[in-house]
Amino acid sequence: MATIRAVIRKKKNKAGQLPIAIRITKDRKSTFLNTGQYIDEKFWDAKNRNVRKSHPNAKVLNNFILTKVAEANDKVLKSEMKPEYETVAEIRNKIIEKKGFDFFTVANMHLQNLKNRNKHHQYDTEFGRLKKFKEFLGKDTLPFNKLNVATLKRFETHLLHQKKLSPRTVVNYLILIRTIYNLAISESITDRGLYPFGKGRMIIKIPESLKIGFTAEEIQKLENAKGITEAQQKAIHIWLISFYFAGIRIGDVLKLKWSDFYDGRLLYRMNKNSKLVSLKTPKKAIEIFDTYKNDLDDNGLIFPQLKGVNLNHSEEVSKRTQSITRNLNRRLKIAAKHLGINKNISMHIARHSFGNISGDKIPIQMLQKLYRHSSVTTTIRYQANFIHKDADEALDSVLDF
């Protein structure tokens, strides 16, 4: 027969308070249900297993605890009446599952949060990933107690070997699932005891990605491009502007306005994280901008690609930017081939190219500022792809004999 008790656990939160939990014990094995409530240890009556009257909300908390104990007792009694044996873990899992709140219900909450924050591109990407997860499972519902390490491992194998996705892309799927699980925990929809991620469970390891940027000579080929179409030339202009301003993202380049420039500086707010940026306007960038001065847009945009788009409608801008980026990348590839550049090219390669050429010439703190990274650690990891001098010299010191 299982027993149910209200207890406090010893792991304190940031405020120094202890969590109130419901302990279920069966066959000398115990499991705990978090109630989401915390109190100072001095307010807990261990003998009577309730909150002392000296606590300002003692009556409300004790009624809450009684309700939780009663709910657990009800589930335990029903379990004991069944002919098949249930472990304490199985009983616990049934108790914590909230009716109607499975993984995909919380996934919809996550997607709605993205929409509310105007993260439309991320919404589209993650909507597609969740659709593939549903297709893999063959169903539209997934209780959290069924989302275990075995399921995640099978899904990982499916993406790698059946769908032929890259390891980095597969990691993105797993990170999305983990994010949704964390949301469910934060909303008290499921319990951390079921959490399938972390040490001894499903560990997400981000594989090192190969970032290859252009050399100065290859960029000069783009700057001096001849024999290409007007559409290809405009694509190169946008790519170069991104490069000249330390790899600003395509969405920000397309939304650049003449009014963003003051006293020879670019002042704008990044779309990705809303950070304010102030950068000197290089002479090479001014030369490109001068070619667009006669094509004034009603919105004051420098480049014409977003002409006619309502810039205040974030979803419309996001979808249009995705379409424009695909077209620009296609034209860049054709132009690069014509110019004798054999490396892959896309708008994002402009950012890699800035990193490649800067190498170890610029202090890491300055690069952090130019890249607009929130953490210098991110900058160090990013720039490690392009700093080869020390390794090259070390190799030469051994082989040059």
Coordinates of C-alpha atoms in Angstrom, one line a residue:
M1 CA 0.0 0.0 0.0
A2 CA 1.4 3.4 -1.0
T3 CA 1.6 6.3 1.5
I4 CA 1.3 10.0 0.7
R5 CA 2.8 12.7 2.8
A6 CA 3.4 16.5 2.5
V7 CA 7.1 17.3 3.0
I8 CA 9.6 20.0 2.3
R9 CA 12.7 19.2 0.2
K10 CA 16.1 20.5 0.9
K11 CA 17.1 22.2 -2.4
K12 CA 16.5 25.9 -1.9
N13 CA 15.4 28.3 -4.6
K14 CA 17.2 31.6 -5.3
A15 CA 15.2 33.3 -2.5
G16 CA 16.5 30.7 0.0
Q17 CA 13.1 29.0 0.3
L18 CA 12.4 25.3 0.3
P19 CA 9.9 23.6 -2.0
I20 CA 6.7 22.0 -0.6
A21 CA 6.3 18.5 -2.2
I22 CA 4.0 15.5 -2.0
R23 CA 5.9 12.3 -1.3
I24 CA 4.5 9.0 -2.5
T25 CA 6.1 5.9 -1.0
K26 CA 5.4 2.3 -2.2
D27 CA 7.5 -0.8 -1.6
R28 CA 10.1 1.3 0.2
K29 CA 10.6 3.5 -2.9
S30 CA 9.7 7.1 -2.9
T31 CA 8.9 9.7 -5.5
F32 CA 8.0 13.4 -5.2
L33 CA 5.4 15.7 -6.8
N34 CA 6.3 19.4 -6.8
T35 CA 3.5 21.7 -5.7
G36 CA 5.1 24.8 -7.1
Q37 CA 5.0 26.4 -3.6
Y38 CA 8.0 27.5 -1.5
I39 CA 8.4 28.6 2.1
D40 CA 11.1 29.5 4.6
E41 CA 12.1 26.4 6.7
K42 CA 11.0 28.1 9.9
F43 CA 7.4 28.1 8.8
W44 CA 7.2 24.3 8.2
D45 CA 5.7 22.1 10.9
A46 CA 7.4 18.7 10.3
K47 CA 5.4 16.9 12.9
N48 CA 2.0 17.9 11.5
R49 CA 3.2 18.1 7.9
N50 CA 1.7 21.5 7.3
V51 CA 2.5 25.3 7.3
R52 CA 2.7 26.9 10.7
K53 CA 0.0 29.4 11.6
S54 CA 2.7 32.1 11.9
H55 CA 3.0 32.2 8.1
P56 CA 0.9 35.0 6.7
N57 CA -0.8 32.7 4.1
A58 CA -0.9 29.6 6.3
K59 CA -4.6 28.9 5.8
V60 CA -4.5 29.1 2.1
L61 CA -1.3 27.1 1.8
N62 CA -2.6 24.3 4.1
N63 CA -5.9 24.1 2.1
F64 CA -3.8 23.8 -1.1
I65 CA -1.6 21.1 0.4
L66 CA -4.7 19.1 1.6
T67 CA -6.1 19.3 -1.9
K68 CA -2.9 18.0 -3.5
V69 CA -2.7 15.2 -0.9
A70 CA -6.3 14.3 -1.6
E71 CA -5.7 14.2 -5.4
A72 CA -2.7 12.0 -4.9
N73 CA -4.6 9.7 -2.6
D74 CA -7.4 9.4 -5.1
K75 CA -5.0 8.3 -7.9
V76 CA -3.2 5.9 -5.5
L77 CA -6.4 4.2 -4.4
K78 CA -7.5 3.8 -8.0
S79 CA -4.1 2.3 -8.8
E80 CA -4.3 -0.1 -5.9
M81 CA -7.7 -1.4 -7.1
K82 CA -6.4 -2.4 -10.5
P83 CA -5.3 -6.0 -11.0
E84 CA -2.1 -5.1 -12.7
Y85 CA 0.8 -3.9 -10.5
E86 CA 1.9 -0.2 -10.9
T87 CA 5.2 1.1 -9.7
V88 CA 5.5 4.3 -7.7
A89 CA 6.9 6.0 -10.8
E90 CA 3.9 5.0 -12.9
I91 CA 1.5 6.2 -10.2
R92 CA 3.4 9.6 -10.1
N93 CA 3.3 10.0 -13.9
K94 CA -0.5 9.6 -13.9
I95 CA -0.9 12.2 -11.2
I96 CA 1.1 14.9 -12.8
E97 CA -0.4 14.7 -16.3
K98 CA -2.8 17.6 -16.6
K99 CA -5.9 16.8 -18.6
G100 CA -5.6 18.2 -22.1
F101 CA -2.1 19.5 -21.7
D102 CA 0.2 17.2 -23.7
F103 CA 3.5 18.1 -25.5
F104 CA 1.8 19.4 -28.6
T105 CA -0.6 21.6 -26.6
V106 CA 2.4 23.3 -25.0
A107 CA 4.1 23.4 -28.4
N108 CA 1.2 25.5 -29.7
M109 CA 1.7 27.8 -26.7
H110 CA 5.4 28.2 -27.7
L111 CA 4.5 28.9 -31.3
Q112 CA 2.0 31.5 -30.2
N113 CA 4.6 33.2 -28.0
L114 CA 6.9 33.4 -31.1
K115 CA 4.0 35.1 -33.1
N116 CA 3.4 37.5 -30.2
R117 CA 7.1 38.5 -30.3
N118 CA 7.0 38.9 -34.1
K119 CA 9.5 36.0 -34.6
H120 CA 7.7 35.0 -37.8
H121 CA 10.6 33.3 -39.5
Q122 CA 11.4 31.3 -36.4
Y123 CA 7.7 30.5 -36.1
D124 CA 7.6 29.1 -39.7
T125 CA 10.8 27.0 -39.1
E126 CA 9.7 25.5 -35.8
F127 CA 6.2 24.9 -37.0
G128 CA 7.7 22.7 -39.8
R129 CA 9.9 20.9 -37.3
L130 CA 7.0 20.1 -35.1
K131 CA 5.1 18.8 -38.1
K132 CA 7.9 16.4 -38.8
F133 CA 7.9 15.2 -35.2
K134 CA 4.2 14.5 -35.4
E135 CA 4.7 12.6 -38.7
F136 CA 7.4 10.5 -37.0
L137 CA 5.2 9.7 -34.0
G138 CA 2.2 9.0 -36.3
K139 CA -0.2 10.9 -33.9
D140 CA -1.1 14.4 -32.9
T141 CA -0.9 13.9 -29.1
L142 CA 2.0 13.0 -26.9
P143 CA 1.7 12.8 -23.0
F144 CA 4.9 14.1 -21.3
N145 CA 5.4 10.8 -19.5
K146 CA 5.8 9.2 -23.0
L147 CA 8.3 11.7 -24.2
N148 CA 11.4 9.8 -22.9
V149 CA 15.0 9.2 -23.9
A150 CA 14.1 6.2 -26.0
T151 CA 11.6 8.3 -28.1
L152 CA 14.1 11.1 -28.5
K153 CA 16.9 8.6 -29.6
R154 CA 14.6 7.0 -32.2
F155 CA 13.6 10.5 -33.5
E156 CA 17.3 11.5 -33.7
T157 CA 18.2 8.3 -35.7
H158 CA 15.2 8.9 -38.0
L159 CA 16.3 12.4 -38.8
L160 CA 19.9 11.5 -39.4
H161 CA 19.4 8.3 -41.4
Q162 CA 15.9 8.4 -42.9
K163 CA 15.6 12.1 -43.5
K164 CA 19.4 12.6 -44.2
L165 CA 19.6 15.8 -42.2
S166 CA 22.9 17.2 -41.0
P167 CA 23.9 16.6 -37.3
R168 CA 23.6 20.4 -36.7
T169 CA 20.0 20.5 -38.1
V170 CA 19.0 17.5 -35.9
V171 CA 20.3 19.3 -32.9
N172 CA 18.0 22.2 -33.7
Y173 CA 15.0 19.8 -33.6
L174 CA 16.1 18.5 -30.1
I175 CA 16.7 22.0 -28.8
L176 CA 13.1 22.9 -29.9
I177 CA 11.7 19.8 -28.0
R178 CA 13.7 20.7 -24.9
T179 CA 12.5 24.4 -25.1
I180 CA 8.9 23.2 -25.2
Y181 CA 9.5 20.8 -22.3
N182 CA 11.0 23.6 -20.2
L183 CA 8.0 25.8 -20.9
A184 CA 5.7 23.0 -19.7
I185 CA 7.7 22.8 -16.5
S186 CA 7.7 26.5 -15.9
E187 CA 3.9 26.5 -16.4
S188 CA 3.5 23.6 -13.9
I189 CA 2.0 21.4 -16.7
T190 CA 4.5 18.7 -16.1
D191 CA 7.2 17.8 -13.6
R192 CA 11.0 18.1 -13.8
G193 CA 11.3 14.6 -12.5
L194 CA 10.2 13.3 -16.0
Y195 CA 12.8 15.6 -17.7
P196 CA 14.5 13.5 -20.4
F197 CA 17.4 15.8 -21.0
G198 CA 20.7 16.2 -19.2
K199 CA 23.4 14.1 -17.6
G200 CA 22.5 10.4 -17.8
R201 CA 19.6 11.1 -20.1
M202 CA 19.5 12.8 -23.5
I203 CA 22.5 15.0 -23.9
I204 CA 22.4 17.6 -26.7
K205 CA 25.8 18.2 -28.1
I206 CA 26.1 21.0 -30.6
P207 CA 28.6 19.8 -33.3
E208 CA 31.3 22.2 -34.5
S209 CA 30.2 23.8 -37.7
L210 CA 32.6 24.6 -40.5
K211 CA 32.4 28.3 -41.3
I212 CA 34.2 29.4 -44.5
G213 CA 34.5 33.0 -45.4
F214 CA 35.9 34.7 -48.5
T215 CA 39.4 36.0 -48.8
A216 CA 40.2 39.7 -49.6
E217 CA 41.0 38.6 -53.2
E218 CA 37.6 37.0 -53.6
I219 CA 35.8 40.0 -52.2
Q220 CA 37.7 42.2 -54.6
K221 CA 36.4 40.1 -57.5
L222 CA 32.9 40.9 -56.2
E223 CA 33.7 44.6 -55.9
N224 CA 35.1 44.7 -59.5
A225 CA 32.5 42.4 -61.0
K226 CA 32.0 42.8 -64.8
G227 CA 29.8 41.0 -67.3
I228 CA 26.9 40.2 -64.9
T229 CA 23.3 41.1 -65.0
E230 CA 21.8 44.1 -63.3
A231 CA 19.9 41.8 -60.9
Q232 CA 23.1 40.0 -60.0
Q233 CA 24.9 43.3 -59.5
K234 CA 22.2 44.4 -57.0
A235 CA 22.6 41.1 -55.1
I236 CA 26.3 41.7 -54.9
H237 CA 25.7 45.3 -53.7
I238 CA 23.6 44.0 -50.8
W239 CA 26.1 41.3 -50.0
L240 CA 28.9 43.9 -49.9
I241 CA 27.0 46.3 -47.7
S242 CA 26.5 43.4 -45.2
F243 CA 30.2 42.7 -45.3
Y244 CA 31.2 46.4 -45.0
F245 CA 29.1 46.7 -41.8
A246 CA 30.7 43.7 -40.1
G247 CA 28.1 41.2 -41.4
I248 CA 24.8 42.8 -40.5
R249 CA 21.9 40.5 -41.4
I250 CA 20.0 40.5 -44.6
G251 CA 16.8 41.6 -42.9
D252 CA 18.5 44.6 -41.5
V253 CA 20.2 45.5 -44.8
L254 CA 17.0 45.5 -46.7
K255 CA 15.4 47.8 -44.2
L256 CA 18.2 50.4 -44.2
K257 CA 16.8 53.9 -44.7
W258 CA 18.5 57.1 -45.8
S259 CA 17.4 58.5 -42.4
D260 CA 19.5 55.8 -40.6
F261 CA 22.7 57.7 -41.5
Y262 CA 23.9 60.7 -39.5
D263 CA 27.2 62.5 -39.7
G264 CA 28.9 59.7 -41.5
R265 CA 27.6 56.9 -39.2
L266 CA 24.9 54.2 -39.5
L267 CA 22.5 54.2 -36.6
Y268 CA 20.0 51.4 -36.5
R269 CA 18.2 48.9 -34.3
M270 CA 18.8 45.2 -35.0
N271 CA 15.8 43.2 -35.9
K272 CA 17.1 40.0 -34.1
N273 CA 17.6 41.4 -30.6
S274 CA 16.6 45.1 -30.8
K275 CA 20.1 46.2 -30.0
L276 CA 21.1 49.7 -31.0
V277 CA 24.1 49.8 -33.4
S278 CA 26.3 52.7 -34.4
L279 CA 28.9 52.1 -37.1
K280 CA 31.1 54.3 -39.2
T281 CA 30.0 54.4 -42.9
P282 CA 32.9 53.1 -45.0
K283 CA 33.8 54.9 -48.2
K284 CA 33.1 51.7 -50.2
A285 CA 29.6 51.6 -48.8
I286 CA 28.9 55.3 -49.7
E287 CA 29.9 54.5 -53.3
I288 CA 27.3 51.8 -53.4
F289 CA 24.6 53.9 -51.7
D290 CA 25.2 56.7 -54.3
T291 CA 24.1 54.5 -57.1
Y292 CA 20.6 54.2 -55.5
K293 CA 20.0 57.8 -54.7
N294 CA 17.8 58.3 -57.7
D295 CA 15.5 55.4 -56.8
L296 CA 13.8 57.0 -53.8
D297 CA 11.2 54.8 -52.1
D298 CA 8.1 56.1 -50.3
N299 CA 9.3 54.4 -47.1
G300 CA 12.8 56.0 -47.4
L301 CA 14.5 52.6 -48.1
I302 CA 17.9 52.5 -49.8
F303 CA 17.3 49.2 -51.5
P304 CA 14.1 48.6 -53.5
Q305 CA 13.5 44.9 -52.6
L306 CA 10.9 45.8 -49.9
K307 CA 9.1 48.4 -52.0
G308 CA 5.4 48.3 -51.5
V309 CA 5.6 46.2 -48.3
N310 CA 4.0 47.5 -45.1
L311 CA 7.1 47.8 -42.9
N312 CA 4.8 48.0 -39.8
H313 CA 3.4 44.5 -40.6
S314 CA 6.1 42.3 -39.2
E315 CA 4.8 39.0 -40.6
E316 CA 4.5 40.4 -44.1
V317 CA 8.1 41.8 -43.9
S318 CA 9.4 38.5 -42.6
K319 CA 7.8 36.4 -45.3
R320 CA 8.9 38.8 -48.0
T321 CA 12.5 38.9 -46.6
Q322 CA 12.7 35.1 -46.8
S323 CA 11.6 35.2 -50.4
I324 CA 14.0 38.0 -51.3
T325 CA 16.9 36.1 -49.6
R326 CA 16.3 33.0 -51.7
N327 CA 16.3 35.1 -54.9
L328 CA 19.5 37.0 -53.8
N329 CA 21.3 33.8 -53.0
R330 CA 20.5 32.3 -56.3
R331 CA 21.8 35.3 -58.2
L332 CA 24.9 35.5 -56.0
K333 CA 25.7 31.9 -56.9
I334 CA 25.4 32.6 -60.6
A335 CA 27.5 35.7 -60.4
A336 CA 30.2 34.0 -58.2
K337 CA 30.6 31.2 -60.8
H338 CA 30.9 33.7 -63.6
L339 CA 33.6 35.6 -61.6
G340 CA 35.6 32.4 -60.9
I341 CA 34.8 32.1 -57.2
N342 CA 34.5 28.4 -56.4
K343 CA 33.3 28.7 -52.8
N344 CA 29.7 28.6 -51.7
I345 CA 28.1 32.0 -51.4
S346 CA 25.0 33.3 -49.7
M347 CA 24.0 36.4 -47.8
H348 CA 25.2 34.9 -44.5
I349 CA 28.7 34.2 -45.9
A350 CA 29.2 38.0 -45.8
R351 CA 29.3 37.7 -42.0
H352 CA 31.7 34.7 -42.2
S353 CA 33.9 36.7 -44.6
F354 CA 34.3 39.6 -42.2
G355 CA 35.3 37.1 -39.5
N356 CA 37.8 35.4 -41.9
I357 CA 39.5 38.6 -42.9
S358 CA 39.6 40.1 -39.4
G359 CA 41.1 36.9 -38.1
D360 CA 43.2 37.8 -35.0
K361 CA 43.8 41.4 -36.2
I362 CA 41.0 42.9 -34.0
P363 CA 40.8 42.5 -30.2
I364 CA 38.0 40.1 -29.2
Q365 CA 36.1 42.7 -27.2
M366 CA 36.0 45.0 -30.3
L367 CA 34.8 42.1 -32.4
Q368 CA 32.1 41.4 -29.9
K369 CA 30.9 45.0 -30.3
L370 CA 31.0 44.8 -34.1
Y371 CA 29.2 41.4 -34.2
R372 CA 26.6 42.7 -31.6
H373 CA 27.1 39.5 -29.5
S374 CA 25.6 39.6 -26.0
S375 CA 28.5 37.4 -24.7
V376 CA 32.2 37.6 -25.4
T377 CA 32.1 33.8 -25.2
T378 CA 29.9 33.7 -28.3
T379 CA 32.5 35.9 -30.1
I380 CA 35.4 33.7 -29.1
R381 CA 33.6 30.5 -30.3
Y382 CA 32.6 32.2 -33.6
Q383 CA 36.0 33.7 -34.3
A384 CA 37.8 30.5 -33.5
N385 CA 36.7 29.3 -37.0
F386 CA 38.9 32.0 -38.6
I387 CA 42.0 32.2 -36.4
H388 CA 44.7 29.9 -37.8
K389 CA 47.9 31.8 -37.3
D390 CA 49.1 30.2 -34.1
A391 CA 48.2 26.7 -35.3
D392 CA 50.0 27.3 -38.7
E393 CA 53.1 28.7 -37.0
A394 CA 53.2 25.7 -34.6
L395 CA 52.9 23.3 -37.5
D396 CA 55.7 25.1 -39.4
S397 CA 57.9 25.1 -36.4
V398 CA 57.9 21.3 -36.5
L399 CA 58.0 20.7 -40.3
D400 CA 60.4 23.4 -41.4
F401 CA 63.7 21.5 -41.0

